[in-house]
CSV table of C-alpha atoms and ligand atoms in Angstrom, one decimal:
chain,number,residue,atom,x,y,z
A,1003,MET,CA,-4.7,-6.7,-17.1
A,1004,THR,CA,-5.7,-6.7,-13.4
A,1005,HIS,CA,-9.4,-6.4,-12.7
A,1006,PHE,CA,-10.5,-4.6,-9.6
A,1007,ASP,CA,-14.2,-4.6,-8.6
A,1008,VAL,CA,-14.8,-2.5,-5.5
A,1009,ILE,CA,-17.9,-2.7,-3.3
A,1010,THR,CA,-18.5,0.6,-1.5
A,1011,ILE,CA,-21.3,2.9,-0.6
A,1012,PHE,CA,-18.9,5.8,-1.4
A,1013,PRO,CA,-17.8,5.1,-5.0
A,1014,GLU,CA,-16.7,8.8,-5.5
A,1015,MET,CA,-13.9,8.2,-3.0
A,1016,PHE,CA,-12.2,6.0,-5.6
A,1017,GLU,CA,-11.7,9.0,-7.9
A,1018,ALA,CA,-8.6,9.5,-5.7
A,1019,VAL,CA,-7.3,6.4,-7.6
A,1020,SER,CA,-8.9,7.0,-11.0
A,1021,ARG,CA,-8.2,10.7,-11.4
A,1022,HIS,CA,-4.7,11.3,-10.0
A,1023,GLY,CA,-1.1,10.4,-10.6
A,1024,ILE,CA,0.4,7.0,-11.4
A,1025,THR,CA,-2.9,5.1,-11.0
A,1026,ARG,CA,-4.7,7.5,-13.4
A,1027,LYS,CA,-2.0,7.0,-16.0
A,1028,ALA,CA,-2.1,3.2,-15.6
A,1029,LEU,CA,-5.9,3.2,-15.9
A,1030,GLU,CA,-5.6,5.4,-19.1
A,1031,GLU,CA,-3.1,2.9,-20.5
A,1032,LYS,CA,-5.4,0.1,-19.6
A,1033,LEU,CA,-2.9,-1.6,-17.4
A,1034,PHE,CA,-5.8,-2.4,-15.0
A,1035,GLU,CA,-9.5,-1.7,-14.8
A,1036,MET,CA,-11.6,-0.7,-11.8
A,1037,LYS,CA,-15.3,-0.8,-11.4
A,1038,THR,CA,-17.3,0.2,-8.3
A,1039,TRP,CA,-20.5,-1.4,-7.0
A,1040,ASP,CA,-22.8,0.3,-4.6
A,1041,PRO,CA,-24.8,-2.0,-2.3
A,1042,ARG,CA,-27.6,0.6,-2.3
A,1043,ASP,CA,-28.2,-0.2,-5.9
A,1044,PHE,CA,-29.0,-3.8,-4.8
A,1045,THR,CA,-31.6,-2.9,-2.2
A,1046,THR,CA,-35.2,-3.7,-2.6
A,1047,ASP,CA,-36.8,-1.4,0.0
A,1048,ASN,CA,-37.9,2.2,-0.5
A,1049,TYR,CA,-35.2,3.6,1.8
A,1050,ARG,CA,-32.3,1.8,0.1
A,1051,ARG,CA,-31.1,0.5,3.5
A,1052,VAL,CA,-27.8,-1.2,3.6
A,1053,ASP,CA,-27.2,-1.2,7.4
A,1054,ASP,CA,-29.2,-2.3,10.5
A,1055,ARG,CA,-28.8,-2.6,14.2
A,1056,PRO,CA,-26.6,-5.4,15.6
A,1057,TYR,CA,-28.3,-8.4,17.2
A,1058,GLY,CA,-27.3,-8.6,20.8
A,1059,GLY,CA,-27.3,-4.8,21.1
A,1060,GLY,CA,-24.5,-2.3,21.3
A,1061,PRO,CA,-23.4,0.7,19.5
A,1062,GLY,CA,-23.1,1.2,15.7
A,1063,MET,CA,-24.6,-0.5,12.8
A,1064,VAL,CA,-23.9,-3.6,10.7
A,1065,MET,CA,-23.9,-3.9,6.9
A,1066,MET,CA,-26.8,-6.1,6.0
A,1067,ALA,CA,-26.2,-9.5,4.3
A,1068,GLU,CA,-28.6,-9.2,1.4
A,1069,PRO,CA,-27.5,-6.2,-0.6
A,1070,LEU,CA,-23.9,-7.0,0.1
A,1071,GLN,CA,-24.2,-10.6,-1.1
A,1072,ALA,CA,-26.0,-9.4,-4.3
A,1073,CYS,CA,-23.2,-6.9,-4.9
A,1074,ILE,CA,-20.5,-9.6,-4.5
A,1075,GLU,CA,-22.3,-11.8,-6.9
A,1076,ALA,CA,-22.7,-9.1,-9.5
A,1077,ALA,CA,-19.0,-8.2,-9.2
A,1078,THR,CA,-17.7,-11.8,-9.4
A,1079,SER,CA,-20.0,-12.4,-12.4
A,1080,ARG,CA,-18.5,-9.4,-14.2
A,1081,GLN,CA,-15.0,-10.7,-13.5
A,1082,ARG,CA,-15.8,-14.1,-14.8
A,1083,ALA,CA,-17.3,-12.5,-17.9
A,1084,ALA,CA,-14.0,-10.6,-18.3
A,1085,GLY,CA,-12.1,-13.9,-18.1
A,1086,VAL,CA,-11.2,-14.1,-14.5
A,1087,GLU,CA,-11.9,-17.8,-13.6
A,1088,ARG,CA,-11.7,-17.5,-9.8
A,1089,PRO,CA,-12.1,-13.9,-8.6
A,1090,MET,CA,-10.6,-13.5,-5.1
A,1091,VAL,CA,-13.0,-11.8,-2.7
A,1092,VAL,CA,-11.1,-9.6,-0.1
A,1093,LEU,CA,-12.8,-7.9,2.8
A,1094,MET,CA,-10.9,-4.9,4.1
A,1095,SER,CA,-11.2,-5.4,7.8
A,1096,PRO,CA,-9.4,-4.4,11.1
A,1097,GLN,CA,-9.5,-8.1,11.9
A,1098,GLY,CA,-7.6,-9.0,8.7
A,1099,GLU,CA,-4.0,-10.1,8.0
A,1100,ARG,CA,-1.7,-7.1,8.1
A,1101,LEU,CA,-0.8,-5.8,4.7
A,1102,ASP,CA,2.9,-5.8,3.9
A,1103,GLU,CA,5.0,-6.1,0.7
A,1104,ALA,CA,4.9,-9.9,0.9
A,1105,LEU,CA,1.1,-9.9,1.0
A,1106,VAL,CA,1.0,-7.3,-1.8
A,1107,ARG,CA,3.2,-9.6,-3.9
A,1108,GLY,CA,0.9,-12.5,-3.2
A,1109,LEU,CA,-2.2,-10.6,-4.2
A,1110,ALA,CA,-0.4,-9.2,-7.3
A,1111,ALA,CA,-0.5,-12.8,-8.6
A,1112,GLU,CA,-4.3,-12.8,-8.7
A,1113,PRO,CA,-5.8,-11.8,-12.0
A,1114,GLY,CA,-8.9,-10.3,-10.4
A,1115,LEU,CA,-9.9,-9.0,-6.9
A,1116,VAL,CA,-13.3,-8.1,-5.5
A,1117,LEU,CA,-12.6,-5.7,-2.7
A,1118,ILE,CA,-15.2,-5.0,-0.1
A,1119,ALA,CA,-14.8,-1.7,1.6
A,1120,GLY,CA,-17.2,-1.6,4.6
A,1121,ARG,CA,-18.6,1.2,6.7
A,1122,TYR,CA,-20.2,1.0,10.1
A,1123,GLU,CA,-19.0,-1.5,12.8
A,1124,GLY,CA,-18.7,-4.4,10.4
A,1125,VAL,CA,-20.5,-6.7,7.9
A,1126,ASP,CA,-22.9,-9.5,8.7
A,1127,GLU,CA,-20.6,-12.5,9.5
A,1128,ARG,CA,-22.7,-14.9,7.4
A,1129,VAL,CA,-21.5,-13.0,4.3
A,1130,VAL,CA,-17.9,-13.3,5.4
A,1131,ALA,CA,-18.3,-17.1,6.0
A,1132,LYS,CA,-20.1,-17.6,2.6
A,1133,SER,CA,-18.2,-15.3,0.2
A,1134,VAL,CA,-15.0,-13.8,1.6
A,1135,HIS,CA,-11.7,-15.5,0.8
A,1136,ARG,CA,-9.3,-13.3,2.7
A,1137,GLU,CA,-9.5,-10.4,5.1
A,1138,VAL,CA,-6.8,-7.6,4.9
A,1139,SER,CA,-6.0,-4.8,7.4
A,1140,ILE,CA,-3.6,-2.0,6.5
A,1141,GLY,CA,-2.3,-1.7,10.1
A,1142,ASP,CA,-3.1,-1.3,13.7
A,1143,TYR,CA,-5.0,2.0,13.7
A,1144,VAL,CA,-8.6,2.8,13.1
A,1145,THR,CA,-9.9,4.3,9.8
A,1146,SER,CA,-13.5,5.4,9.3
A,1147,GLY,CA,-14.2,2.8,6.7
A,1148,GLY,CA,-12.6,0.3,4.4
A,1149,GLU,CA,-12.4,2.7,1.4
A,1150,LEU,CA,-9.0,4.2,2.2
A,1151,PRO,CA,-7.5,0.8,3.1
A,1152,ALA,CA,-8.9,-0.6,-0.3
A,1153,MET,CA,-7.3,2.3,-2.1
A,1154,VAL,CA,-4.0,1.7,-0.3
A,1155,LEU,CA,-4.1,-1.9,-1.5
A,1156,ILE,CA,-5.0,-0.9,-5.1
A,1157,ASP,CA,-2.3,1.7,-5.2
A,1158,CYS,CA,0.4,-0.8,-4.0
A,1159,LEU,CA,-0.7,-3.3,-6.6
A,1160,VAL,CA,-1.0,-0.9,-9.5
A,1161,ARG,CA,2.4,0.7,-9.0
A,1162,ARG,CA,4.0,-2.8,-9.4
A,1163,LEU,CA,2.3,-3.5,-12.7
A,1164,PRO,CA,4.9,-3.6,-15.6
A,1165,GLY,CA,4.7,-0.2,-17.4
A,1166,SER,CA,3.2,1.6,-14.5
A,1167,LEU,CA,6.2,3.6,-13.3
A,1168,ASN,CA,7.4,6.0,-15.9
A,1169,ASP,CA,10.8,5.0,-14.9
A,1170,ALA,CA,11.9,1.4,-15.2
A,1171,GLU,CA,14.8,2.4,-13.0
A,1172,SER,CA,12.4,3.2,-10.1
A,1173,ALA,CA,11.4,-0.4,-10.0
A,1174,ALA,CA,15.0,-1.6,-10.1
A,1175,GLN,CA,15.8,0.8,-7.3
A,1176,ASP,CA,12.9,-0.5,-5.2
A,1177,SER,CA,14.5,-3.9,-5.4
A,1178,PHE,CA,18.0,-2.6,-4.8
A,1179,SER,CA,16.7,-1.1,-1.5
A,1180,GLU,CA,14.2,-3.9,-0.8
A,1181,GLY,CA,13.3,-4.2,2.8
A,1182,MET,CA,15.3,-1.1,3.6
A,1183,LEU,CA,14.4,2.5,4.2
A,1184,ASP,CA,15.5,5.1,1.6
A,1185,TRP,CA,18.7,7.1,1.6
A,1186,PRO,CA,18.5,10.9,1.9
A,1187,HIS,CA,17.7,12.9,-1.2
A,1188,TYR,CA,18.8,16.3,-2.4
A,1189,THR,CA,18.1,18.6,-5.3
A,1190,ARG,CA,19.0,22.1,-6.4
A,1191,PRO,CA,20.2,24.5,-5.1
A,1192,GLU,CA,23.6,23.2,-4.0
A,1193,LYS,CA,23.6,25.5,-1.0
A,1194,TRP,CA,20.3,26.2,0.8
A,1195,SER,CA,19.8,27.8,4.3
A,1196,GLU,CA,23.5,27.6,5.0
A,1197,GLU,CA,23.5,23.8,4.3
A,1198,ARG,CA,25.4,22.2,1.5
A,1199,VAL,CA,24.7,19.0,-0.4
A,1200,PRO,CA,27.0,16.1,0.7
A,1201,ASP,CA,30.2,16.3,-1.5
A,1202,VAL,CA,30.0,12.7,-2.7
A,1203,LEU,CA,26.7,13.5,-4.5
A,1204,MET,CA,28.5,16.3,-6.4
A,1205,SER,CA,31.6,14.2,-7.3
A,1206,GLY,CA,30.3,12.4,-10.4
A,1207,ASN,CA,31.8,9.2,-9.0
A,1208,HIS,CA,28.9,6.8,-9.5
A,1209,ALA,CA,30.4,3.9,-7.6
A,1210,ALA,CA,31.1,6.2,-4.6
A,1211,ILE,CA,27.6,7.6,-4.8
A,1212,ALA,CA,26.0,4.1,-4.9
A,1213,ARG,CA,28.2,3.0,-1.9
A,1214,TRP,CA,27.2,6.2,0.1
A,1215,ARG,CA,23.5,5.7,-0.6
A,1216,ARG,CA,23.6,2.0,0.4
A,1217,LYS,CA,25.5,3.0,3.6
A,1218,GLN,CA,22.9,5.7,4.4
A,1219,ALA,CA,20.0,3.3,3.7
A,1220,LEU,CA,21.5,0.6,5.9
A,1221,GLY,CA,22.3,3.1,8.7
A,1222,ARG,CA,19.0,4.8,8.8
A,1223,THR,CA,17.2,1.4,8.7
A,1224,TRP,CA,19.3,0.3,11.6
A,1225,ASP,CA,18.6,3.6,13.5
A,1226,ARG,CA,14.9,3.9,12.8
A,1227,ARG,CA,13.6,0.4,12.1
A,1228,PRO,CA,16.0,-2.1,13.7
A,1229,ASP,CA,13.1,-4.7,13.2
A,1230,LEU,CA,13.9,-4.6,9.5
A,1231,VAL,CA,17.6,-5.4,9.9
A,1232,ASP,CA,18.8,-9.0,10.4
A,1233,GLU,CA,22.5,-8.3,10.9
A,1234,ALA,CA,23.3,-12.0,10.5
A,1235,LYS,CA,21.9,-12.0,7.0
A,1236,LEU,CA,23.8,-8.9,5.8
A,1237,SER,CA,26.6,-9.4,3.3
A,1238,ARG,CA,30.2,-8.7,4.4
A,1239,GLU,CA,30.1,-5.4,2.4
A,1240,ASP,CA,26.8,-4.3,4.0
A,1241,ARG,CA,28.2,-5.1,7.5
A,1242,GLN,CA,31.2,-3.1,6.7
A,1243,LEU,CA,29.0,-0.2,5.5
A,1244,LEU,CA,26.9,-0.3,8.6
A,1245,GLU,CA,30.1,-0.3,10.7
A,1246,GLU,CA,31.3,2.8,8.8
A,1247,TYR,CA,27.9,4.5,9.3
A,1248,ARG,CA,28.1,4.0,13.0
A,1249,ARG,CA,31.6,5.3,13.3
A,1250,GLU,CA,30.7,8.4,11.2
A,1251,GLN,CA,27.7,9.0,13.4
A,1252,GLN,CA,29.7,8.8,16.6
A,1253,ALA,CA,32.3,11.1,15.2
A,1254,GLN,CA,29.6,13.6,14.2
A,1255,GLN,CA,28.0,13.4,17.7
A,1256,GLN,CA,31.4,14.1,19.3
A,1257,GLN,CA,31.8,17.2,17.2
A,1258,GLN,CA,28.5,18.7,18.4
B,1930,LIG,C1,-13.7,-1.8,18.3
B,1930,LIG,C2,-14.5,-1.8,17.0
B,1930,LIG,N1,-13.8,-1.2,15.9
B,1930,LIG,C3,-12.8,-2.1,15.3
B,1930,LIG,C4,-11.4,-1.6,15.4
B,1930,LIG,C5,-14.9,-1.0,14.9
B,1930,LIG,C6,-14.5,-0.5,13.6
B,1930,LIG,C7,-13.8,0.7,13.4
B,1930,LIG,C8,-13.4,1.1,12.2
B,1930,LIG,C9,-14.8,-1.2,12.5
B,1930,LIG,C10,-14.5,-0.8,11.2
B,1930,LIG,C11,-13.8,0.4,11.1
B,1930,LIG,C12,-13.5,0.9,9.7
B,1930,LIG,N2,-12.2,0.4,9.3
B,1930,LIG,C13,-12.1,-0.6,8.4
B,1930,LIG,O1,-13.1,-1.1,8.0
B,1930,LIG,C14,-10.8,-1.1,8.1
B,1930,LIG,C15,-9.5,-0.9,8.6
B,1930,LIG,C16,-9.1,-0.1,9.8
B,1930,LIG,O2,-9.8,0.5,10.5
B,1930,LIG,N3,-7.7,-0.1,10.0
B,1930,LIG,C17,-6.8,-0.8,9.3
B,1930,LIG,N4,-7.2,-1.5,8.2
B,1930,LIG,C18,-8.5,-1.5,7.9
B,1930,LIG,S1,-9.1,-2.4,6.6
B,1930,LIG,C19,-10.7,-1.9,6.9
């Protein structure tokens, strides 16, 4: 069981995780648990303030230390009570380490995560120094808060939990194509808008289908994301497939 405690002033947003799809099913099957904590519930003033102006001036607001710290402590206490000895506190932040599958794998080894999803310009740095173990960004673009990034991380972690995908094959396939883009997919009808499904997929020849798919995956990765392909590290078969893909592409372009 993985424990997620999420600190957010918009707990309803996390219904995107708890009420839909694979994550909903995994939650129902108790493969993980998720609890949200609202810093507003840890305020002591009449206005339930969680943000204030930045010292030094400038635009935007900063999440105040006190309610946030109280929230982190409540969340980590709950995790310890649930048997997580050292809950890892992760701040979702544009300044964080960029999320990729290697980082997902690393975080998947943690029995419990306390995720802080911030709003405003940022959180008081003294809380970061005192209580945050890691900072994670989902990429070099700006979202309106840490909630969507936190949900991206939770989703990536939950789908890898054993029993999470209805299809054990999907997981095996993910590893077959690890570090590569997908091959093209087709379903019925066989002919649509004057376009037919590639013959090999209709052949029933499973070895030929697997070979074609791997060739397409390699070729498309090479075309679209050359940064993901280290040609020196490819097996002889894969180099052969990539070579075939390029020849076929050239032949096709000459036809047009
Ligand atoms: C120049 C100041 N901005 C930093 C890029 C301020 C700012 C904008 C947006 C501060 C926080 C946010 C809200 N986003 C996140 O908290 C966030 C985020 C993101 O914007 N992109 C990618 N990953 C993440 S993780 C958290």
